[in-house]
Short mmCIF file of C-alpha atoms in Angstrom, two decimals:
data_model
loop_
_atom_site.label_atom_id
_atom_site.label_comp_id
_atom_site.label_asym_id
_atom_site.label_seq_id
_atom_site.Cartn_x
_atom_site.Cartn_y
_atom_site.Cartn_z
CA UNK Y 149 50.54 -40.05 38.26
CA UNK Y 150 52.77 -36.87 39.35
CA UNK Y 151 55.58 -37.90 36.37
CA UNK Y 152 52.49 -37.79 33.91
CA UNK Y 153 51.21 -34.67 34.92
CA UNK Y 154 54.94 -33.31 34.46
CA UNK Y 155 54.94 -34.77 31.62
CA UNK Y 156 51.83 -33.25 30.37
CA UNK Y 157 53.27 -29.88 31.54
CA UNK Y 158 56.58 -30.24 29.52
CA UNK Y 159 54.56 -31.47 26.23
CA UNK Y 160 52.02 -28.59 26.29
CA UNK Y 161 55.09 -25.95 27.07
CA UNK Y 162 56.37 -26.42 23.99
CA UNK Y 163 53.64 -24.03 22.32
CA UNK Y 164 55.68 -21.07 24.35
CA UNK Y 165 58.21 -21.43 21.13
CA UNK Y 166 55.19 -21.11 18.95
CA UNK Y 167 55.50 -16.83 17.98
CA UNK Y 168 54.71 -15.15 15.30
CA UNK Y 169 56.77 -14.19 12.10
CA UNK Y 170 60.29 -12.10 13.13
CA UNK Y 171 59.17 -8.65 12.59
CA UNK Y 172 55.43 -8.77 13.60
CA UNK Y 173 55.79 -6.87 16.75
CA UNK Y 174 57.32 -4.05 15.75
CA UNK Y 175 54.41 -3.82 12.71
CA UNK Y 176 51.54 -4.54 15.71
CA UNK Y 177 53.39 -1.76 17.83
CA UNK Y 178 52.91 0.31 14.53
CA UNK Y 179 49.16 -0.75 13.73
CA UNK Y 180 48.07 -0.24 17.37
CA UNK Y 181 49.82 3.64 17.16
CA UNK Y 182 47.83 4.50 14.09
CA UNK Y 183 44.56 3.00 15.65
CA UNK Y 184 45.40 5.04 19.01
CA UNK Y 185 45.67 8.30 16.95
CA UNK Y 186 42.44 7.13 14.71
CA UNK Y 187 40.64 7.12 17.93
CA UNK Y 188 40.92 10.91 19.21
CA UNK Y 189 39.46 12.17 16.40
CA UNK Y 190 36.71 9.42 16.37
CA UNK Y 191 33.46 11.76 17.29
CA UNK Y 192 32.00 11.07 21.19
CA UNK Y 193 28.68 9.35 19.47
CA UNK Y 194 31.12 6.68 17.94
CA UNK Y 195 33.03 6.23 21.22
CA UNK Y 196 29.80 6.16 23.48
CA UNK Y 197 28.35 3.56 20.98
CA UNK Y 198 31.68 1.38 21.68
CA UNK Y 199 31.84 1.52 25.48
CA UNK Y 200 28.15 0.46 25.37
CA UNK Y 201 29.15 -2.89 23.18
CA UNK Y 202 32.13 -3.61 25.81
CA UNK Y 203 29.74 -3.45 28.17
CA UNK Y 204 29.02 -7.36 27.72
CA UNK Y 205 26.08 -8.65 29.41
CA UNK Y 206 25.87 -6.14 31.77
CA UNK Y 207 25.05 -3.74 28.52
CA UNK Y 208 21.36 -4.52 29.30
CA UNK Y 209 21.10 -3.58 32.80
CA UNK Y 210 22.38 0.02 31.60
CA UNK Y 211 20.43 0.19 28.82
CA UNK Y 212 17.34 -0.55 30.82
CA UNK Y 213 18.51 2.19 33.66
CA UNK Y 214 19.62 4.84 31.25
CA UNK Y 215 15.90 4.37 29.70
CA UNK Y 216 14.67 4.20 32.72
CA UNK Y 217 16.51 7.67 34.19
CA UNK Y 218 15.56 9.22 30.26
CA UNK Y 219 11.90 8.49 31.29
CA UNK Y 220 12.00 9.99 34.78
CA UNK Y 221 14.20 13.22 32.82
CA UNK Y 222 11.41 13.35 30.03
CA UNK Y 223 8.38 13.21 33.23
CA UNK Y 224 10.31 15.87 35.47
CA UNK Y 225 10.76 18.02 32.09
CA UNK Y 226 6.74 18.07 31.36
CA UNK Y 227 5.94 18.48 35.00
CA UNK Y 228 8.04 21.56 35.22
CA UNK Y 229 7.13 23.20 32.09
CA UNK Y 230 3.23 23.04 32.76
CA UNK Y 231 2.91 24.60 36.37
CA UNK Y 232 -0.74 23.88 35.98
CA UNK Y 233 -0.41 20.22 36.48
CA UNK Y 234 2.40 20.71 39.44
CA UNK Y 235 0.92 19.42 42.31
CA UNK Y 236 4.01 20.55 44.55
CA UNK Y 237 4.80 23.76 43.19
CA UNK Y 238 2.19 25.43 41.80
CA UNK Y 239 1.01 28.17 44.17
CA UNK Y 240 -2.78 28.35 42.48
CA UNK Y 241 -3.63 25.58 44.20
CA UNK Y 242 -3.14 26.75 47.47
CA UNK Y 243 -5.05 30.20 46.39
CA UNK Y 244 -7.62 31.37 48.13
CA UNK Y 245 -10.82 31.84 45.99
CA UNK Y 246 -11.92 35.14 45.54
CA UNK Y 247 -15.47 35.95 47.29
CA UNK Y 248 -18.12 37.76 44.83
CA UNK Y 249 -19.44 40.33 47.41
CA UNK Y 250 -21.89 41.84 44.95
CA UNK Y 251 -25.10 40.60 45.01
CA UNK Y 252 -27.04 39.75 41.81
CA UNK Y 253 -30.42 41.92 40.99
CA UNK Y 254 -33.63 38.90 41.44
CA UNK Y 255 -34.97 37.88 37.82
CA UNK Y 256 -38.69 38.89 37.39
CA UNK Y 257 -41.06 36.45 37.96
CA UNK Y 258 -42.50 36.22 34.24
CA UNK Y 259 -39.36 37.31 32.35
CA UNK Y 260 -38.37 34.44 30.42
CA UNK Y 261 -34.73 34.73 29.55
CA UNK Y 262 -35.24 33.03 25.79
CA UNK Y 263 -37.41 35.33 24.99
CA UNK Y 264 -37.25 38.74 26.28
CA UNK Y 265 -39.76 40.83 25.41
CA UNK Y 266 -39.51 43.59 22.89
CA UNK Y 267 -38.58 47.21 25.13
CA UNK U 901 57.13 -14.16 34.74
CA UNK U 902 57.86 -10.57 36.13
CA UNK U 903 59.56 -10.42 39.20
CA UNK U 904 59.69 -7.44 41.68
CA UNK U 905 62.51 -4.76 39.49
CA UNK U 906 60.29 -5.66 36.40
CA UNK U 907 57.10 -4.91 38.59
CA UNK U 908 58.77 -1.62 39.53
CA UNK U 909 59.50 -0.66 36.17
CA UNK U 910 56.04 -1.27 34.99
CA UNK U 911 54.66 0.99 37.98
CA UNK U 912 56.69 3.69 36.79
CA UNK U 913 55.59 3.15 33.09
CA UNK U 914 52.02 2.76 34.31
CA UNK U 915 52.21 6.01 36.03
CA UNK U 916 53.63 7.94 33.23
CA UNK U 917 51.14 6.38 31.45
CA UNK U 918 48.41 7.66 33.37
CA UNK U 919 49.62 10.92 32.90
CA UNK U 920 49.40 11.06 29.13
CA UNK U 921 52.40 9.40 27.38
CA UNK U 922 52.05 7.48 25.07
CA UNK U 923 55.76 6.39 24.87
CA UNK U 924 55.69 4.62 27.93
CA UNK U 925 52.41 2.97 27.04
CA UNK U 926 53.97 1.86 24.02
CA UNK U 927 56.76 0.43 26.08
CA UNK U 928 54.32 -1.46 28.06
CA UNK U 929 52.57 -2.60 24.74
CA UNK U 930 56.48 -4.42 23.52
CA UNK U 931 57.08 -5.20 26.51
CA UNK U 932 53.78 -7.76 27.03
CA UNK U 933 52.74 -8.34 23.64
CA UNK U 934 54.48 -11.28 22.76
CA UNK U 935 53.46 -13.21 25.73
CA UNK U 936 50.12 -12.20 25.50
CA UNK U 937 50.05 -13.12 21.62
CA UNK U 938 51.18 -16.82 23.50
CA UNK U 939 48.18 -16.73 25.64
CA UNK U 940 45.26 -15.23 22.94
CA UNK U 941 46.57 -18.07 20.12
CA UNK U 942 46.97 -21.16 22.71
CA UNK U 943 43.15 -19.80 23.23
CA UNK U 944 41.60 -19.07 19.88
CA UNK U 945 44.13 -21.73 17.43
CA UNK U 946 43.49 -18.45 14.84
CA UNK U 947 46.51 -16.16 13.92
CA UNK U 948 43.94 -13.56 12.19
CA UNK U 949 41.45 -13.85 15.78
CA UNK U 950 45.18 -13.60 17.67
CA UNK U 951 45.68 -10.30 16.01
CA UNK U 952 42.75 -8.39 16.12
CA UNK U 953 42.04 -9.30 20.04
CA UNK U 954 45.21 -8.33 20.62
CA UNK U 955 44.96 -5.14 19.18
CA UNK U 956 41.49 -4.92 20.98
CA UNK U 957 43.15 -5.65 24.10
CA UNK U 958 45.86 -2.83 24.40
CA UNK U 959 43.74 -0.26 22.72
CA UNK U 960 40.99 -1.26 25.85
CA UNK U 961 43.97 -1.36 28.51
CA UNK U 962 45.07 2.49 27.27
CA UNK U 963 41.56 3.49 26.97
CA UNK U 964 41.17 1.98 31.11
CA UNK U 965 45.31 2.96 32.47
CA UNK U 966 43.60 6.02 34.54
CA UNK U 967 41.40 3.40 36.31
CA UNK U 968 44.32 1.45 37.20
CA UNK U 969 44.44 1.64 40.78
CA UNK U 970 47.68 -0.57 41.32
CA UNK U 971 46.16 -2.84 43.41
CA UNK U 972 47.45 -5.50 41.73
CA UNK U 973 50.51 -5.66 39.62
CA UNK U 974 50.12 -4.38 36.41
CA UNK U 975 50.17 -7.29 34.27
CA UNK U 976 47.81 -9.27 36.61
CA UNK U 977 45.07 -6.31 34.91
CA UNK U 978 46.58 -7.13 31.73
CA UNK U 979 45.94 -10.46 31.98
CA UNK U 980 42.49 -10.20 33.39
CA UNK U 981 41.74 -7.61 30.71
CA UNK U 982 43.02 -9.85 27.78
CA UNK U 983 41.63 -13.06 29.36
CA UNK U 984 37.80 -11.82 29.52
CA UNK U 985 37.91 -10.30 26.55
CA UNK U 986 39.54 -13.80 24.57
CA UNK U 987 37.11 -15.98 26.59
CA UNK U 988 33.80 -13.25 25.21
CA UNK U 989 35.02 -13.81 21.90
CA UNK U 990 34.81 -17.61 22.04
CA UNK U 991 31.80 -17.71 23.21
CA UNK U 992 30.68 -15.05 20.34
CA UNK U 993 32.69 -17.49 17.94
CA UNK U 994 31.24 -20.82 18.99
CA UNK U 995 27.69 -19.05 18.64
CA UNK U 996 29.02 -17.90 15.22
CA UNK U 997 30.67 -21.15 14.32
CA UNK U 998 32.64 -19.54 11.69
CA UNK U 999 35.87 -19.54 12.41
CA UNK U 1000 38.64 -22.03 11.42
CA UNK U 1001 41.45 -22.41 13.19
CA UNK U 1002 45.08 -22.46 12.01
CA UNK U 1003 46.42 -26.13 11.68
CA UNK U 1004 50.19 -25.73 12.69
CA UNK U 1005 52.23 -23.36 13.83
CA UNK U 1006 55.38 -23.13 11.19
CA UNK U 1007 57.83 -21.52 13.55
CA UNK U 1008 59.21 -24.10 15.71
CA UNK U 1009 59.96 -27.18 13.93
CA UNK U 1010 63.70 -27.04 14.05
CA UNK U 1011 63.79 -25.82 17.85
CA UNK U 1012 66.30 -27.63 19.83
CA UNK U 1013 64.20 -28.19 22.75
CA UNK U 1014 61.52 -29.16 20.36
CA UNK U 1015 63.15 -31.92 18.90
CA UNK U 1016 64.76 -32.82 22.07
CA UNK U 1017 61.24 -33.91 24.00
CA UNK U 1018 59.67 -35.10 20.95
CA UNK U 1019 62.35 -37.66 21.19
CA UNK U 1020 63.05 -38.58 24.50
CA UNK U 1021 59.01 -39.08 24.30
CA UNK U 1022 58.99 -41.17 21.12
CA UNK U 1023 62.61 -42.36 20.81
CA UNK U 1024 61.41 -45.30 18.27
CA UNK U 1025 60.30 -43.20 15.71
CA UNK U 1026 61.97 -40.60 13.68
CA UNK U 1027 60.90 -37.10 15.37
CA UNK U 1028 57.72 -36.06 13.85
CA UNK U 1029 56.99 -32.22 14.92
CA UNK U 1030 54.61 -32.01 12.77
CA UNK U 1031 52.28 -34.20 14.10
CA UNK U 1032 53.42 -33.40 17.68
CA UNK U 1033 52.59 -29.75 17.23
CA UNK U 1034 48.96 -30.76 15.36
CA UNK U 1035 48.21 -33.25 18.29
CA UNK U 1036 48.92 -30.58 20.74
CA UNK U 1037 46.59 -28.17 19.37
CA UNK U 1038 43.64 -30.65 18.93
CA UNK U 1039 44.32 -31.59 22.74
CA UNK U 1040 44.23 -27.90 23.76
CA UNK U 1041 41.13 -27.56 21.68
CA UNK U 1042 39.21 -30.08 23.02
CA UNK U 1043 38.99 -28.48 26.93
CA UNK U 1044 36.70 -26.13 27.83
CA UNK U 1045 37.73 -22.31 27.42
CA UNK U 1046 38.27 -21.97 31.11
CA UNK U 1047 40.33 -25.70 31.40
CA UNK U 1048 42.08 -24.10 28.71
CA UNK U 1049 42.90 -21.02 30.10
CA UNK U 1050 44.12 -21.61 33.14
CA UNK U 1051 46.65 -24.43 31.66
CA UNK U 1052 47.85 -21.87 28.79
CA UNK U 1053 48.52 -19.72 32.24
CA UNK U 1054 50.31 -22.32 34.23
CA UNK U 1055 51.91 -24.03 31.53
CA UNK U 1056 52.97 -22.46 28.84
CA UNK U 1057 53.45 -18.64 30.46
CA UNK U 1058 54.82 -20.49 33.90
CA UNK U 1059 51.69 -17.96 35.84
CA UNK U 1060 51.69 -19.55 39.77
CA UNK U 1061 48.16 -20.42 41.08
CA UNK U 1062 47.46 -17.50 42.96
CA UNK U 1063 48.26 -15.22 40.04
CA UNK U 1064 45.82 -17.31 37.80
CA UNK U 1065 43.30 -17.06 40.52
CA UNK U 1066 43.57 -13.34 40.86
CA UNK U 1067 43.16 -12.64 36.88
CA UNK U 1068 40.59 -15.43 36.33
CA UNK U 1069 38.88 -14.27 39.93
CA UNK U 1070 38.24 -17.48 41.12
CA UNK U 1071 40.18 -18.83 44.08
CA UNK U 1072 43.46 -20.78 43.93
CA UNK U 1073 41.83 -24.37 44.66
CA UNK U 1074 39.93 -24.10 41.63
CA UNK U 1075 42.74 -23.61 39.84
CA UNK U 1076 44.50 -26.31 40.96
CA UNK U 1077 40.88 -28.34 40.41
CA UNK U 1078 40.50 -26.69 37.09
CA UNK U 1079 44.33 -28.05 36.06
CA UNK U 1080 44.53 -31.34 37.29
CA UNK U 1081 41.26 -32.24 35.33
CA UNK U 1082 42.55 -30.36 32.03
CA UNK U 1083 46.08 -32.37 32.96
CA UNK U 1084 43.87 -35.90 33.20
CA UNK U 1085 41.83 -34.65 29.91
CA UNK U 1086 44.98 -33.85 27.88
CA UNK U 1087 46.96 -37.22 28.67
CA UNK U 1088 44.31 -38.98 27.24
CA UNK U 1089 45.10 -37.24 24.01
CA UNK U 1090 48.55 -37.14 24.32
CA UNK U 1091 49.24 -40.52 25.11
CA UNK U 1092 51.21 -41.37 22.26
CA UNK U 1093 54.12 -38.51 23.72
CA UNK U 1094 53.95 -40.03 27.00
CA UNK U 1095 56.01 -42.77 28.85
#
């Protein structure tokens, strides 16, 4: 059983003398040198959009948090920019309200306020 | 596979590297891309798929050299960099069923050590690389990516257990599990070569 696995082993070793063409390394060196210098110019939208797709499966689970951390952004942004609706920081709430101290003159009895009569 | 000086050499190219040049990278690239060409075509059968992944591979590993911790040895990363990203593309290609792979390799037929085994295995018939070198590729092709993997590793780039484990993260038993099953698989198919 041993011998056949060994023999297995020396069968399938043979692909190590499979290479490529004499020559092809130094062209790949080459290639890969001219894609390396393609790639600092490439503009940070490009690169951001490749990290994301070699992100593999976990791509989703950052999608779904970056959304997630844009929405709570986007909900912070509106809270702070309309102090009227900031239930933390927005010191009119905690205002006292003002007292009217004057007192209003009494209404006479038959004046009807729809129709005043003519002066 | 890399012993301790080459280790040390690579730590020193890694670090300069890390630091910004691009020379030493490039040393690093000549220095492992024909055995990781061996590994990405034993995978994907596909000199075209071969290429591209491998250019995919070292433009990822310059892109990822700061993160390098040195942890483990450098081509250990390598490996586990250029093994994840061959086995993603499988999957992506058997989903895409599009692909075809390559038939024979045209390089080796008049290797010494080539015609050597194929004899001593089949001594009644005249040599026949050829058909040896097809039969070996339908074999490989017929294991799972990950039975395939690990014996491109142990096999054909002479990786030890442990070091297999490390890049495939899985632990050294199922290696061994993982190879003796491929081994049973692939003697079916290679009967013919066997004694």
């Amino acid at each position: 059983m041993e011998e056949k696995h060994d023999q297995v082993s020396k069968l399938i070793a043979l692909k190590n003398y499979e290479q490529p063409p004499e020559g092809y390394f130094d062209e790949f060196l080459s290639e890969f040198q001219n894609r390396r210098e393609a790639e600092k110019s490439v503009p940070l939208a490009s690169r951001a959009t490749r990290w994301f797709s070699e992100l593999g499966s976990t791509k989703w689970l950052a999608g779904a948090g970056l959304a997630g951390a844009t929405a709570c952004a986007a909900i912070l942004i509106m809270l702070s920019s309309n102090p009227e609706t900031d239930p933390i920081n927005n010191s009119s709430n905690i205002r006292p309200t003002p007292v009217n101290h004057t007192p209003e003159p009494p209404k006479a009895p038959d004046e009807d306020p729809n129709n005043p009569s003519p002066q | 596979m890399p012993d301790e000086n080459h280790n040390e050499n690579d730590q020193e190219l890694v670090r300069l590297a890390q630091e910004g040049d691009t020379a030493a990278f490039d040393r690093l690239v000549v220095k492992f891309s024909p055995k990781l060409y061996g590994l990405v075509y034993t995978m994907t059968s596909n000199r075209e798929d071969t290429h591209d992944l491998l250019q995919d591979i070292f433009a990822k590993a310059y892109r990822s050299i700061k993160k390098f911790r040195g942890k483990s040895a450098f081509y250990t990363w390598l490996y586990s960099i250029a093994t994840n990203m061959t086995l993603n593309h499988l999957r992506k290609r058997k989903r895409r069923q599009t692909s075809s792979l390559d038939n024979l390799d045209s390089g080796i037929q008049n290797d010494p050590a080539v015609i050597d085994i194929t004899h001593q295995a089949n001594p009644r018939h005249q040599t026949n690389v050829n058909e040896l070198q097809k039969k070996l590729n339908e074999a490989l092709q017929t294991l799972s990516d990950d039975h395939r993997a690990v014996v491109t590793m142990f096999d054909i780039q002479g990786l030890r257990h442990a070091e297999i484990g490390k890049i495939l993260n899985v632990s050294e038993g199922t290696v061994r599990s993982r190879l003796y099953y491929a081994h049973k698989q692939l003697q079916v198919h290679l009967s013919e070569f066997i004694h």
